[in-house]
Structures are given as C-alpha cells and as structure tokens.
Short mmCIF file of C-alpha atoms and ligand atoms in Angstrom, two decimals:
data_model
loop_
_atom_site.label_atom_id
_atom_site.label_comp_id
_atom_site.label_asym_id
_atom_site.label_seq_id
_atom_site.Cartn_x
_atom_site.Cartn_y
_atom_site.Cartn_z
CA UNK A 1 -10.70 24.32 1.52
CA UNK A 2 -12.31 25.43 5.09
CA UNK A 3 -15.83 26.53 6.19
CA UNK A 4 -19.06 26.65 4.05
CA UNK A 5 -17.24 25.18 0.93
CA UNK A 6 -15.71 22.00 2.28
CA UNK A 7 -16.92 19.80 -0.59
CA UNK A 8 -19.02 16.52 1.26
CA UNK A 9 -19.78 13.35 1.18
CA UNK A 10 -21.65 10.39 2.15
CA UNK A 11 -20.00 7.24 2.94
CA UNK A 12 -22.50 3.69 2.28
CA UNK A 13 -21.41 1.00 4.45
CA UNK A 14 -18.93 2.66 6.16
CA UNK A 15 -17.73 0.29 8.38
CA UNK A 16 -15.46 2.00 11.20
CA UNK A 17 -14.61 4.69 8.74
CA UNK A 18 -11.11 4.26 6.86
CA UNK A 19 -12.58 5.44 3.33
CA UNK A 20 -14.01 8.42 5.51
CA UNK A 21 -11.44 9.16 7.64
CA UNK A 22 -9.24 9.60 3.78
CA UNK A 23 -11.64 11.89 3.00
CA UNK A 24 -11.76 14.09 5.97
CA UNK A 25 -7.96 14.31 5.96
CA UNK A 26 -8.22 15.88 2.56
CA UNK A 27 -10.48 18.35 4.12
CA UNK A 28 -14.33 16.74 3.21
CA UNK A 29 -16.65 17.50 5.29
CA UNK A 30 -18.94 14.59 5.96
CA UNK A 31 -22.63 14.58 5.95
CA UNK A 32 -23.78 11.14 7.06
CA UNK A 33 -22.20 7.54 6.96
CA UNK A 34 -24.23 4.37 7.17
CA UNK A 35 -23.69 0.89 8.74
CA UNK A 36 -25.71 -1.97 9.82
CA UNK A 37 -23.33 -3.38 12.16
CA UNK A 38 -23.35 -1.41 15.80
CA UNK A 39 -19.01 -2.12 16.15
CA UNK A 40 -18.53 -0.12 13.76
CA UNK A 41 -21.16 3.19 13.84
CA UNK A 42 -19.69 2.75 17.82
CA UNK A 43 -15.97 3.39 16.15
CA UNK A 44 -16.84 5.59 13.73
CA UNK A 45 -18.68 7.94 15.80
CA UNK A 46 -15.81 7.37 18.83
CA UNK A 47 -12.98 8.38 16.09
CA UNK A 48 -14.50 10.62 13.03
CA UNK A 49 -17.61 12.39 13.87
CA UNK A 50 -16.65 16.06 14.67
CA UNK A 51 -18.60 18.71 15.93
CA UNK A 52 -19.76 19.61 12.18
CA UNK A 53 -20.26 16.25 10.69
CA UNK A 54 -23.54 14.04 11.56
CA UNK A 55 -21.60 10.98 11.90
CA UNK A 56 -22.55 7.49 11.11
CA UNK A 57 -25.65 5.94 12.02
CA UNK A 58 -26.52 2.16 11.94
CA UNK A 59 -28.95 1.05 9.42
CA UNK A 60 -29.72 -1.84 7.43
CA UNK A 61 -29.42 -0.41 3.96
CA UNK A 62 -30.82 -3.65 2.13
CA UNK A 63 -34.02 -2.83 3.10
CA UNK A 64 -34.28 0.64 0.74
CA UNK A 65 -35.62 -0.32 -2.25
CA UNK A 66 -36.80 2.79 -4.35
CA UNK A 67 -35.39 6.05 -4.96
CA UNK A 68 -38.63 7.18 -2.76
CA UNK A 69 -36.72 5.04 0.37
CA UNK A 70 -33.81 6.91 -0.36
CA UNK A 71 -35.14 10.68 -0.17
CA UNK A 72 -37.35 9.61 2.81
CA UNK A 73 -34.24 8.13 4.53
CA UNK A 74 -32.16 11.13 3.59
CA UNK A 75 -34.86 13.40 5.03
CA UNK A 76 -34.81 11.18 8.54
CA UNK A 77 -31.55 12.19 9.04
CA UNK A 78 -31.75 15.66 7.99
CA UNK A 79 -29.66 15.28 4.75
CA UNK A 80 -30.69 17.58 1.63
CA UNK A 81 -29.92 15.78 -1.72
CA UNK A 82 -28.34 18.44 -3.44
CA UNK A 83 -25.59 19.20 -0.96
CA UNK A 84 -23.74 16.46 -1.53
CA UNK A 85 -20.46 16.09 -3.74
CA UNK A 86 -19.05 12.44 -3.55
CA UNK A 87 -21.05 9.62 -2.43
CA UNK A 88 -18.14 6.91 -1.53
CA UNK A 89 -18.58 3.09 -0.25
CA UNK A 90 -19.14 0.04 -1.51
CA UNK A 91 -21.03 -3.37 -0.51
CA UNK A 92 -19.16 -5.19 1.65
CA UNK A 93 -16.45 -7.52 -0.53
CA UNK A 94 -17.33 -10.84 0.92
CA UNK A 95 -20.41 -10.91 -1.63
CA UNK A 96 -17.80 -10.95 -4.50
CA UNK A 97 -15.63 -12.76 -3.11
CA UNK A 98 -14.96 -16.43 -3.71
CA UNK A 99 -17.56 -18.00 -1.78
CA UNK A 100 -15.89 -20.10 1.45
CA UNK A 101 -15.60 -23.85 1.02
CA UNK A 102 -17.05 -24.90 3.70
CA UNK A 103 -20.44 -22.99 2.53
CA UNK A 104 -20.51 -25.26 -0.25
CA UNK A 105 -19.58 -28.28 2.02
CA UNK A 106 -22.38 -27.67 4.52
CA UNK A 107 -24.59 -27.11 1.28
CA UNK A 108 -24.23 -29.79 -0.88
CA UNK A 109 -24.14 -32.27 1.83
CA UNK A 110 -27.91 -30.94 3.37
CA UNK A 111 -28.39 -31.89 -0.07
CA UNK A 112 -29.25 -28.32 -1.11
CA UNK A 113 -29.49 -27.17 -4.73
CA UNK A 114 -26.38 -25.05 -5.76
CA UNK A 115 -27.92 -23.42 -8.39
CA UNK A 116 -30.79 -22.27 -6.18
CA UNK A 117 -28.24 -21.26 -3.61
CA UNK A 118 -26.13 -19.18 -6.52
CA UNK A 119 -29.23 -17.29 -7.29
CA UNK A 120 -30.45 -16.42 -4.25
CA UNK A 121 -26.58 -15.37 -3.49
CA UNK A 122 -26.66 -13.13 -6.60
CA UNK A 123 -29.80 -11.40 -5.68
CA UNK A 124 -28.06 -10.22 -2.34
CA UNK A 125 -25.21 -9.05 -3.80
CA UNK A 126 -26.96 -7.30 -6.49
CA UNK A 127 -29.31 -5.79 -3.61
CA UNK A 128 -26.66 -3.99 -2.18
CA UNK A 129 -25.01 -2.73 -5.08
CA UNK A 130 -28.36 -1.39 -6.51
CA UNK A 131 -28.95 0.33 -3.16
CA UNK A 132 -25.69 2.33 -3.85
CA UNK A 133 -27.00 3.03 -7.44
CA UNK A 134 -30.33 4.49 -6.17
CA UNK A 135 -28.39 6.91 -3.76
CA UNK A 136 -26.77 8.01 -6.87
CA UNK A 137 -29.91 8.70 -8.59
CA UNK A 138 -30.80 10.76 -5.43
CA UNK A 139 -27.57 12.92 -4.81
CA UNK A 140 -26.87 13.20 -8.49
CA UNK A 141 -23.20 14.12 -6.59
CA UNK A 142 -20.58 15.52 -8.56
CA UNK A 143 -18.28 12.79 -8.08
CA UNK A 144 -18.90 9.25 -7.30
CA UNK A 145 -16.21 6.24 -5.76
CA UNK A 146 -17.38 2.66 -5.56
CA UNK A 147 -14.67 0.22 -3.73
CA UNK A 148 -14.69 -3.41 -3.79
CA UNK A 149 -12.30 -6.35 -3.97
CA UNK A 150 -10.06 -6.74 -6.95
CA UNK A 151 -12.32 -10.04 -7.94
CA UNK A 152 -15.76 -8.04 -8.50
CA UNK A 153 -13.87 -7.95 -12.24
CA UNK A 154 -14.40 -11.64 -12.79
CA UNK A 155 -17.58 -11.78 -11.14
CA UNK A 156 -20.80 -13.15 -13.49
CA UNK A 157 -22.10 -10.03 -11.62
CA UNK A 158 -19.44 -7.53 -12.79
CA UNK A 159 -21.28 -6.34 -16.33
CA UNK A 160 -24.85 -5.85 -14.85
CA UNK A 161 -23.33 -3.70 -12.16
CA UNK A 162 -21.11 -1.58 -14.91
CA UNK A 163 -24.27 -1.50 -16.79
CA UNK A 164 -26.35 -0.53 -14.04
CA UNK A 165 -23.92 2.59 -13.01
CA UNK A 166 -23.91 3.15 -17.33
CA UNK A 167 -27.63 3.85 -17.02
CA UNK A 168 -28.95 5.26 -14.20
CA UNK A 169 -31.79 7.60 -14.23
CA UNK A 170 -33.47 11.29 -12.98
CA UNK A 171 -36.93 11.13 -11.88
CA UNK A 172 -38.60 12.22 -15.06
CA UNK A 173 -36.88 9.04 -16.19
CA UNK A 174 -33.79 11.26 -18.41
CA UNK A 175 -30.12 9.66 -18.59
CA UNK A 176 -27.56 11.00 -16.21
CA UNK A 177 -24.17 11.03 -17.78
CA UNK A 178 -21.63 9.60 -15.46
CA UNK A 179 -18.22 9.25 -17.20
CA UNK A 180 -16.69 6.11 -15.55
CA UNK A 181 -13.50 4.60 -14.82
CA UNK A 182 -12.28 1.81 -13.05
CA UNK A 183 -9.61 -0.26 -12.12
CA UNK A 184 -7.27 -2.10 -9.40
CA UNK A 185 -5.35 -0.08 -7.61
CA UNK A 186 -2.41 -0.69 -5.28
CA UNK A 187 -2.31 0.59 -1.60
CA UNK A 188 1.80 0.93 -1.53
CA UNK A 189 1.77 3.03 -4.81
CA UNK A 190 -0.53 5.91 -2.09
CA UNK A 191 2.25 5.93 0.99
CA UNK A 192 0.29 2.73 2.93
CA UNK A 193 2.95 0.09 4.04
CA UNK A 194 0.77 -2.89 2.10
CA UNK A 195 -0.17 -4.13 -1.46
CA UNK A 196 -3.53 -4.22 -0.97
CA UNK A 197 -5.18 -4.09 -4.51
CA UNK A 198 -8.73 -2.72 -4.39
CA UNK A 199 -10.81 -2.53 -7.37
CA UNK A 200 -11.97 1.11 -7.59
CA UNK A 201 -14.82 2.81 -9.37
CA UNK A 202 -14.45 6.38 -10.08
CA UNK A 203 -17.68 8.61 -11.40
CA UNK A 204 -18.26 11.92 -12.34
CA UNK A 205 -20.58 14.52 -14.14
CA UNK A 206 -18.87 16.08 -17.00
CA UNK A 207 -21.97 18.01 -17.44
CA UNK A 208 -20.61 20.04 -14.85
CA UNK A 209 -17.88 21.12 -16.37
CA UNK A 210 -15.11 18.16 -14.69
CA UNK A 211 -12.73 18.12 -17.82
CA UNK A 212 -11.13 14.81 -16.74
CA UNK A 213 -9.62 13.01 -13.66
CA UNK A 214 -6.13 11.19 -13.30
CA UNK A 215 -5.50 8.61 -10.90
CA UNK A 216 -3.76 9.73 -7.60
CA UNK A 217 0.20 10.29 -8.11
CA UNK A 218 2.48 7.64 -6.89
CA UNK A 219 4.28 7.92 -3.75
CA UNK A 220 7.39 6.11 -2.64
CA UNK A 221 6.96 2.44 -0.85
CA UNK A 222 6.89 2.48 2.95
CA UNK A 223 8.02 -0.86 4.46
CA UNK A 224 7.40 -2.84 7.31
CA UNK A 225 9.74 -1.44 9.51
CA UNK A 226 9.51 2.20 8.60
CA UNK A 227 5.99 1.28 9.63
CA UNK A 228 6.25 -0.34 13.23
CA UNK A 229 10.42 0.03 14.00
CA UNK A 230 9.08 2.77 16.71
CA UNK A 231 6.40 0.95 18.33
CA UNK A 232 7.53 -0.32 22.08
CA UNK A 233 8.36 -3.85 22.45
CA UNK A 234 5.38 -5.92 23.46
CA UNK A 235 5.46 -9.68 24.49
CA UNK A 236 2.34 -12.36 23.67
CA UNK A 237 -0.55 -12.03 25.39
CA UNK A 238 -0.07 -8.59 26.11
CA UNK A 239 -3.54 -7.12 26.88
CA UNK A 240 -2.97 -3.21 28.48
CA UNK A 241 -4.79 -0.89 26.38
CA UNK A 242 -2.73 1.67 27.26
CA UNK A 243 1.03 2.50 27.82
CA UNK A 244 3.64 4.98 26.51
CA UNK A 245 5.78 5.69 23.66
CA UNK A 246 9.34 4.24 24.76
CA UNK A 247 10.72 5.79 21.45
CA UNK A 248 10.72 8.56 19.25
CA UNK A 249 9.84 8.27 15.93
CA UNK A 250 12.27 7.83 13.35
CA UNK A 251 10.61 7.93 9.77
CA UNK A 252 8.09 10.17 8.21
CA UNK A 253 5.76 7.26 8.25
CA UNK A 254 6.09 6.87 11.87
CA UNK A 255 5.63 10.97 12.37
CA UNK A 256 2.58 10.88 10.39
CA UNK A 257 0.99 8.00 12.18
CA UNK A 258 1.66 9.89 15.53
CA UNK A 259 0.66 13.10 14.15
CA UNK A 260 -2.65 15.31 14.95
CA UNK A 261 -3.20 13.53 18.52
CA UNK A 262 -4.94 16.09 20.48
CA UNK A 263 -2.44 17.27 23.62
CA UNK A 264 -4.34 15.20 26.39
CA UNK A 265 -3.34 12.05 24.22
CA UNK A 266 0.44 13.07 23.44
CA UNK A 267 2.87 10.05 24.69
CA UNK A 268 0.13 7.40 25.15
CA UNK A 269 -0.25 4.47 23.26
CA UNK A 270 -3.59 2.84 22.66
CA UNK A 271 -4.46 -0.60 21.68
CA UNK A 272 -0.83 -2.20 21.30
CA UNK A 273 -2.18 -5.75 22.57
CA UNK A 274 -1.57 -9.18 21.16
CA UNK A 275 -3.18 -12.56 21.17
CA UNK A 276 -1.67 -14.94 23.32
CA UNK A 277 0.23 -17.64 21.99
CA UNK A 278 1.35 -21.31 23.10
CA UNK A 279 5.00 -22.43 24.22
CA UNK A 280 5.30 -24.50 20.72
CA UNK A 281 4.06 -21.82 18.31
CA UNK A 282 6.40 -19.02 20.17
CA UNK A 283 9.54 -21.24 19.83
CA UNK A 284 8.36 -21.88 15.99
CA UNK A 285 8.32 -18.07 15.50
CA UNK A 286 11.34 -16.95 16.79
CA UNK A 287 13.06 -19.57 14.36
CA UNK A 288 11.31 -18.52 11.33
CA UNK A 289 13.18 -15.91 9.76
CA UNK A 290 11.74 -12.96 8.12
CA UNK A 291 9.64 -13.30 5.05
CA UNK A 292 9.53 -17.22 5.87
CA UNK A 293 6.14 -18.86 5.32
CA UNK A 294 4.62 -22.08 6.30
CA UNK A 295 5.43 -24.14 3.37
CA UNK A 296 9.01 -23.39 3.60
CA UNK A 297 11.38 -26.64 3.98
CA UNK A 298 13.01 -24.67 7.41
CA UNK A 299 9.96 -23.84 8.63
CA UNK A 300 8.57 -27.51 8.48
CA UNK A 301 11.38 -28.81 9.92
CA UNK A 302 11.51 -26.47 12.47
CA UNK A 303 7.97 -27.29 13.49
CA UNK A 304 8.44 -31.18 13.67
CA UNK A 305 11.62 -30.43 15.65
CA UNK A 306 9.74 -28.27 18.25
CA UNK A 307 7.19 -30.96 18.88
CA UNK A 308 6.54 -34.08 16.70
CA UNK A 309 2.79 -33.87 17.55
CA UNK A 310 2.51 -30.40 16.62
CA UNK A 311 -0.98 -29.06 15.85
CA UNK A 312 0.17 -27.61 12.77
CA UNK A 313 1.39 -30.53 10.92
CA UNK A 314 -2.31 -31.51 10.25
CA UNK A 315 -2.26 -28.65 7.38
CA UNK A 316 -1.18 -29.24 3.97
CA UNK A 317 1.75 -27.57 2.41
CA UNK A 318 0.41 -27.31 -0.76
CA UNK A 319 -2.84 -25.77 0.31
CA UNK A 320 -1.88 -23.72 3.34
CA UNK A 321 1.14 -22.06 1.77
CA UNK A 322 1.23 -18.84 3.86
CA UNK A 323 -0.56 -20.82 7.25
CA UNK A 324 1.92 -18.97 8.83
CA UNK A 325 3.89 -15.94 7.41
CA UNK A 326 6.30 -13.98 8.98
CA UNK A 327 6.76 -10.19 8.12
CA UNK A 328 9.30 -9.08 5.78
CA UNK A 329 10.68 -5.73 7.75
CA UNK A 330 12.35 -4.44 4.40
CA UNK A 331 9.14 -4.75 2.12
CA UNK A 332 5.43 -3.49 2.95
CA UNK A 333 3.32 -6.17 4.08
CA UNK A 334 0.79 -8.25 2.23
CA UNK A 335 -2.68 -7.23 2.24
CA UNK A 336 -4.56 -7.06 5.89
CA UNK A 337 -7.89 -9.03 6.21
CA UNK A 338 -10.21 -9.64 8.37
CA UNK A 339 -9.23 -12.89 8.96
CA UNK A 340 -7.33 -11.45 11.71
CA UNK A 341 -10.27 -12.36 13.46
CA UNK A 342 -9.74 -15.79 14.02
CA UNK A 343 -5.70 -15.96 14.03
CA UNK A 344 -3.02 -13.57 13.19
CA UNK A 345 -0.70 -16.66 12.04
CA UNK A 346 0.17 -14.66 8.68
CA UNK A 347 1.47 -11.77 10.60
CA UNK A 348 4.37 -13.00 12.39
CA UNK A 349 6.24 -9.91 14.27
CA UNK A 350 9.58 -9.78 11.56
CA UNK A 351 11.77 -9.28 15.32
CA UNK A 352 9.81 -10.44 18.02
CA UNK A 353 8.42 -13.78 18.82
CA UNK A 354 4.29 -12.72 18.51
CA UNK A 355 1.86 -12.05 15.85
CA UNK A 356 0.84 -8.30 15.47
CA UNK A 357 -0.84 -6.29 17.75
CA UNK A 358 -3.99 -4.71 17.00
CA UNK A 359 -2.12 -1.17 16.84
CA UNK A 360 0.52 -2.89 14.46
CA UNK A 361 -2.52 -3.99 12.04
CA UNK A 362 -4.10 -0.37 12.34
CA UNK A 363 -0.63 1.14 11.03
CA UNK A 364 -0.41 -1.23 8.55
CA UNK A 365 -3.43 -0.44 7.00
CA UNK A 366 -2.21 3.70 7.39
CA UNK A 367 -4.74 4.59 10.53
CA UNK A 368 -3.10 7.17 12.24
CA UNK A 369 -2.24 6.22 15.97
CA UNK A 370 -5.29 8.51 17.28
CA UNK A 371 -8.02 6.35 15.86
CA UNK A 372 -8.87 4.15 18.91
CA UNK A 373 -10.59 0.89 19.30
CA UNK A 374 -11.89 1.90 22.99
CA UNK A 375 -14.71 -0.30 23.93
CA UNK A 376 -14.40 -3.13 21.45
CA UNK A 377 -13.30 -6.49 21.43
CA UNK A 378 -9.26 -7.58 19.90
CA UNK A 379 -11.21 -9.76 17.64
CA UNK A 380 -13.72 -6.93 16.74
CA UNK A 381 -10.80 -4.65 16.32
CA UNK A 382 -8.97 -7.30 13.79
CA UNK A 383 -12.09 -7.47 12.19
CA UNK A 384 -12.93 -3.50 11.60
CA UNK A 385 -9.20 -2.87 10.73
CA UNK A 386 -9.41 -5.94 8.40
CA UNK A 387 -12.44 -4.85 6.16
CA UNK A 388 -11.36 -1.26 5.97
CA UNK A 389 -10.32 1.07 3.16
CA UNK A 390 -6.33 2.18 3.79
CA UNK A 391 -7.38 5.73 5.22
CA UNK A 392 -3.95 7.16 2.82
CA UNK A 393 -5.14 5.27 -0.25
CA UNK A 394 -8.64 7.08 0.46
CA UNK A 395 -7.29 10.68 0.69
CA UNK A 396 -5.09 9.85 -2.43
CA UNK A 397 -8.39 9.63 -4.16
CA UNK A 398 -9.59 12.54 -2.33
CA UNK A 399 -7.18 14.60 -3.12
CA UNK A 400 -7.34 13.45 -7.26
CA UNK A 401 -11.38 14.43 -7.14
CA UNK A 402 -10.08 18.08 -5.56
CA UNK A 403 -7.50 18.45 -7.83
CA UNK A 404 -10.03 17.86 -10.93
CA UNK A 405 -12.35 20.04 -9.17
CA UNK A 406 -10.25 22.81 -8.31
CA UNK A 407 -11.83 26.13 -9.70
CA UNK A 408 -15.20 24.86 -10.36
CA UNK A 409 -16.18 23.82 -6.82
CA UNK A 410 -16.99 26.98 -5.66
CA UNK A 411 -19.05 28.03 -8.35
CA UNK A 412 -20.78 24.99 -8.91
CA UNK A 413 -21.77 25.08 -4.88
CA UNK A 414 -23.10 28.55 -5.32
CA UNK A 415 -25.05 27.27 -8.40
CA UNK A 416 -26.54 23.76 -6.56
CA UNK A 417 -27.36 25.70 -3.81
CA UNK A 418 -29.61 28.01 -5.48
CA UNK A 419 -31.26 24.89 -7.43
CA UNK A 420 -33.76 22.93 -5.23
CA UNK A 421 -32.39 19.45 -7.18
CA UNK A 422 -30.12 19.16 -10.31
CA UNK A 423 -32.33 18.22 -12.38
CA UNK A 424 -32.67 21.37 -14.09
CA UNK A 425 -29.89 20.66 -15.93
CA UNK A 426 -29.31 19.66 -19.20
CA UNK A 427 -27.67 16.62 -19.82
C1 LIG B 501 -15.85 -3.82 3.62
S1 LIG B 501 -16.73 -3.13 4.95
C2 LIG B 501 -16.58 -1.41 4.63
C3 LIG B 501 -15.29 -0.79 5.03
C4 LIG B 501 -15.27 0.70 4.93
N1 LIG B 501 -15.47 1.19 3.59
C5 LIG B 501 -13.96 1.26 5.49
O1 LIG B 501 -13.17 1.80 4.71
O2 LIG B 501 -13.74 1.15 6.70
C6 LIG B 501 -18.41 -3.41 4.50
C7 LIG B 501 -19.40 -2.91 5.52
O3 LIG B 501 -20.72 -3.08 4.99
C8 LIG B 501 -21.57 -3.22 6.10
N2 LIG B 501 -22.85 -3.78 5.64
C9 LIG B 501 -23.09 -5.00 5.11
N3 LIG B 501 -24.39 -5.15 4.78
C10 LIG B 501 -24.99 -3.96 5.10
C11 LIG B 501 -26.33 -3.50 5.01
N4 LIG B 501 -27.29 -4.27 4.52
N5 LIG B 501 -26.60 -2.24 5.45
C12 LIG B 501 -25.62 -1.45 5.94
N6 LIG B 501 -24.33 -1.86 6.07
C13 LIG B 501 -24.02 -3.09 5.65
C14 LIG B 501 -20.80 -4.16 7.02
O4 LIG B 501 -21.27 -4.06 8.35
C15 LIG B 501 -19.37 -3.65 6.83
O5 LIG B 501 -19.01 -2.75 7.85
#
C-alpha cells in the first residue's frame, strides 16, 4: 500500500497515539486524531504526525452534539467525510470502569444521592460514546474499531451502546448496515509482552462488498525478558533522559523495538528513568523473588524483617494482593495501567532492585524505542503509556481490516472519490 491509496483513518480520543501509531505501521495514512488533553496531542504530534498526516489536535469532543457539529468540525480541520476508511478510538475506559471507592466514600458521606450521582455518571459516559456514533454517521467509513476495557460487557450501559452502533442513521434518516462483532481480546496472542484484554468492537459495510473479517492471527508469546533483557542497567532514581545502548539486542522483540530509528537517533536511549525509591522498599525488592507479590508469606516476612514499622504493613493482605508485584522474566507481564502514575509498586524490575523505568513500561506495552516522551513529566509519561492501545495489538487489527479489504480498496477509493458522500448507495 503506498501513495494516493493508503487507506485512512481517524483516531477519537487518541491519547498519545498507540492505536494510531498500529495503524500507521500497517501502512494507514492518518487524517486527523483528536484529544482534549494537551500531554498527549504534544506526544502525538512529537512522535506520529508525518509530513502527510494532519496530526492530532486537542479538542474537547463532548461538546459535539449533532451530526451538523461533526461536518462543521470536520470542515475546521480540512477533513472531507468521504475520504475516510476506519474511524478507530474509543471513550476513555475509566467511564466503564468500576467506579473508585473513594468516589463513593467522599459521596455518600457529603450526603449526596447515589442514584442522582449514577445518572448523571451514565449521561457522561453515554455522551462520549454517542459522539463516536455521530462521527460514524458522518464518515460512513468502510470499517469501524471501537476499544474499551474488557468490563464495558457488564456495564448497565453495554446494550444501549450495541444498540446504538445497531442503528445508526444517513441524513435522509435510512439505516446504515454495519455488520458488527465484538469481543475481548488478548494483547500476548498479537506479539505484545502483556495480557492486556481489551474489549474490541469491529464494524464494517458489507454493502461494499467486505465478504467477512477474521480476527488477527495469533503470534507466539513474548516474555518479560525477551522484552527488556537488552536494556542497560539502571539504578533507582535514575533521571538522565538520555544515554546509550550498552548491549546489542538479542531477540526479535528487542530488534523490533529498536528498529526504524532514524540515523541521528541510532545508539541513544531515551527515557530509561526510574522513580526513586527508599532504603526499606529497595532492600524489600531485592528479596522478593520473581513473580512474588505482596500477599506472599516471604514477602511479608521479609518486610517486617526489614523494618518492623514499615509503611507497608498498614495494607491488607487480603485486599492489596498484588500491592507490590515483582516481574516474572519468563512470562509477559500483567496488564500496564495508568496507575503507574502514582507508584510503580506492581512492576518490580524481575533482576534489579527498582520498579520499571518509563522506557521499560513503553516496551511493555510494544512502543517501539523511537517514540519519545521529550518534554513531559515521568508521571505524565506513566500515565500516557498506561491508557494506551498496545501499538502491535493495533496493527494486528490493521492488518485483519487490509487483509479483508484486499482487492476492493482500490476500486472502492476510485468509486468514493467520484461520489460527493455515500449516500448514494443502496443499502
Ligand atoms: C484510554 S485513552 C486513549 C488511548 C489511545 N486510544 C491510545 O491508544 O493511546 C482516552 C483518551 O480520551 C481522552 N478524552 C477524554 N475525554 C475527552 C473528550 N471529551 N474529548 C476529547 N478527548 C477526550 C483522554 O484525554 C484520553 O487521552
């Protein structure tokens, strides 16, 4: 695929671009990604937009609320409807996911009403979602991939969005016929060294002559170490944003991640630093052995032994199971949040005595060692990484919408192009 035929996209809530970034590596072109949140339209733009791709741009997409918002906001930034393929995103998963405790706490004890606060929570998250579904309306793409967290499925929500996405609607008010699929999918089954489940929404027009789409083919599991074994040794604390490659890479995992660096970057490393740590918690982790977790009998021992006053013993066993978790190098890792943000306690190093780096997290979640977090925060970085779509498990997909295309595309791009909209056709 190269030049005028690229197929495109448009990515909604984009954050710093790892459902993108899958997509360009499978040879998309890109025609516009949206965020509210200025981190990550900075990293986006700093890593993914190219000299033929408009980037992202930060905007708050709550605030479109008719297909009319749409095409006017599409026609700000120079975007024509019809030349789109795949619109991918997906609200951001917090909305679906279990809400935090402490919301609750605070809410019930300002003696708020939890039903009113349930509602009002509902209407947000269906805002966002219906924002998506009024792009589609829009773009009429050929394709269509909606990514959430694996809960959505259980969510009261779950069958008005389905529904929603099971009737959406042209302008003269006709049915478009979207067949759907969905289900959870596992990052480690798509080469990414982490089972990550997402919950994945696939769309697309049969009207246009798509016979069918399988999900991506399995690949073999990468593990920790095949991962990271090639990254230099770093100690805590360790805050230079730049240094070198002391090794060369020994797995194709490790090859990948260094691969496609332009040649003023070849042999520098960016963004292998680490949050500091204190004298008790680095003599807990170099005791822990790998896989070990909080709960574990050794591990509590170990941490009474260290210090009796230790500021971990506060924490339950039974409800802070994994408080601390120490990589398995022999397995791929469990799934990367954002939680990162506030520690990196459940990403023990499985050989040194440190949580990861942020360069660690990125190739744990498949960004390849070019994508840079120049100009943000660690904690920013944790976060971006955290929220992001496995880049691999993205071009997986990708590659499974080409596949089903292949042969049609570039007749069906001749065709849209000479149609203003598709609404001409018959459904
Ligand atoms: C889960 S993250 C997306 C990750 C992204 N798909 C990736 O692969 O990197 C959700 C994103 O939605 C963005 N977001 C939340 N509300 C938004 C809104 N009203 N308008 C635009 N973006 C919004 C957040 O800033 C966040 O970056």
């Amino acid at each position: 695929m190269n030049g005028e035929h690229k197929p495109t996209f448009i990515d909604l809530f984009s954050g710093c671009g790892g459902l993108s970034l899958g997509f360009l590596q499978a040879g998309y072109r890109c025609l516009l990604a949206v965020d509210q949140d200025p981190n990550s339209v900075h990293c986006y733009n700093l890593n993914l937009k190219g000299d033929s791709d408009r980037g992202a741009v930060q905007e708050d997409l709550s605030r479109l609320s008719s297909t009319d918002d749409v095409r006017a906001f599409l026609s700000r930034h120079g975007v024509e409807p019809a030349s789109c393929d795949v619109l991918i995103g997906g609200p951001p998963c917090q909305s679906f996911s279990v809400v935090g405790r402490n919301k609750i706490r605070a809410l019930m004890e300002s003696g708020g009403d939890l039903k009113v606060y349930w509602r009002k929570k509902n209407r947000e998250r269906t805002m966002l979602f219906e924002v998506y579904a009024l792009f589609l309306e829009v773009l009429a793409p050929r394709w269509f991939l909606f990514e959430n967290v694996p809960t959505i499925r259980s969510h009261e929500t779950f069958e008005a969005i389905i529904n929603r996405f099971e009737n959406l609607h042209d302008d003269d008010g006709r049915p478009m016929k979207y067949r759907l699929i969905h289900n959870n999918y596992l990052a480690s089954k798509y080469g990414v060294p982490q089972d990550r489940r997402r919950f994945v929404l696939v769309g697309y027009r049969e009207d246009l002559g798509i016979e069918g789409w399988e999900p991506p083919k399995e690949k073999p599991t990468v593990t920790v170490s095949a991962a990271l074994d090639d990254l230099p040794e770093v100690p805590h604390g360790h805050r230079e944003r730049e240094m070198r490659y002391s090794s060369s890479p020994a797995t194709a995992y490790q090859r990948l991640m260094r691969a496609g660096k332009p040649r003023e970057l070849r042999g520098r490393l960016f963004d292998h630093i680490c949050r500091w740590h204190n004298p008790d918690d680095v003599a807990l982790f170099a005791r822990m052995k790998p896989g070990a977790r909080f709960a574990d009998p050794d591990v509590q021992k170990a941490i009474r032994e260290i210090n009796p006053r230790h500021k971990l013993i506060k924490y339950s066993t039974d409800k802070f199971k994994d408080k601390l978790h120490k990589l398995d190098p022999e397995r791929p890792a469990w799934t990367v949040t954002a939680h990162l943000q506030k520690d990196c306690y459940k990403f023990i190093h499985y050989s040194q005595p440190r949580t990861i780096t942020v360069r660690e997290a990125a190739r744990l979640q498949s960004f390849p060692d070019w994508f840079r977090f120049e100009g943000l925060s660690m904690v920013a970085s944790f976060g971006l990484i955290g929220n992001a779509v496995p880049p691999l498990m993205a071009q997986a997909f990708a590659e499974s919408f080409a596949e089903a295309d292949a042969g049609l595309f570039v007749h069906e791009r001749e065709r849209l192009a000479s149609r203003k909209v598709y609404s001409s056709t018959a459904w």
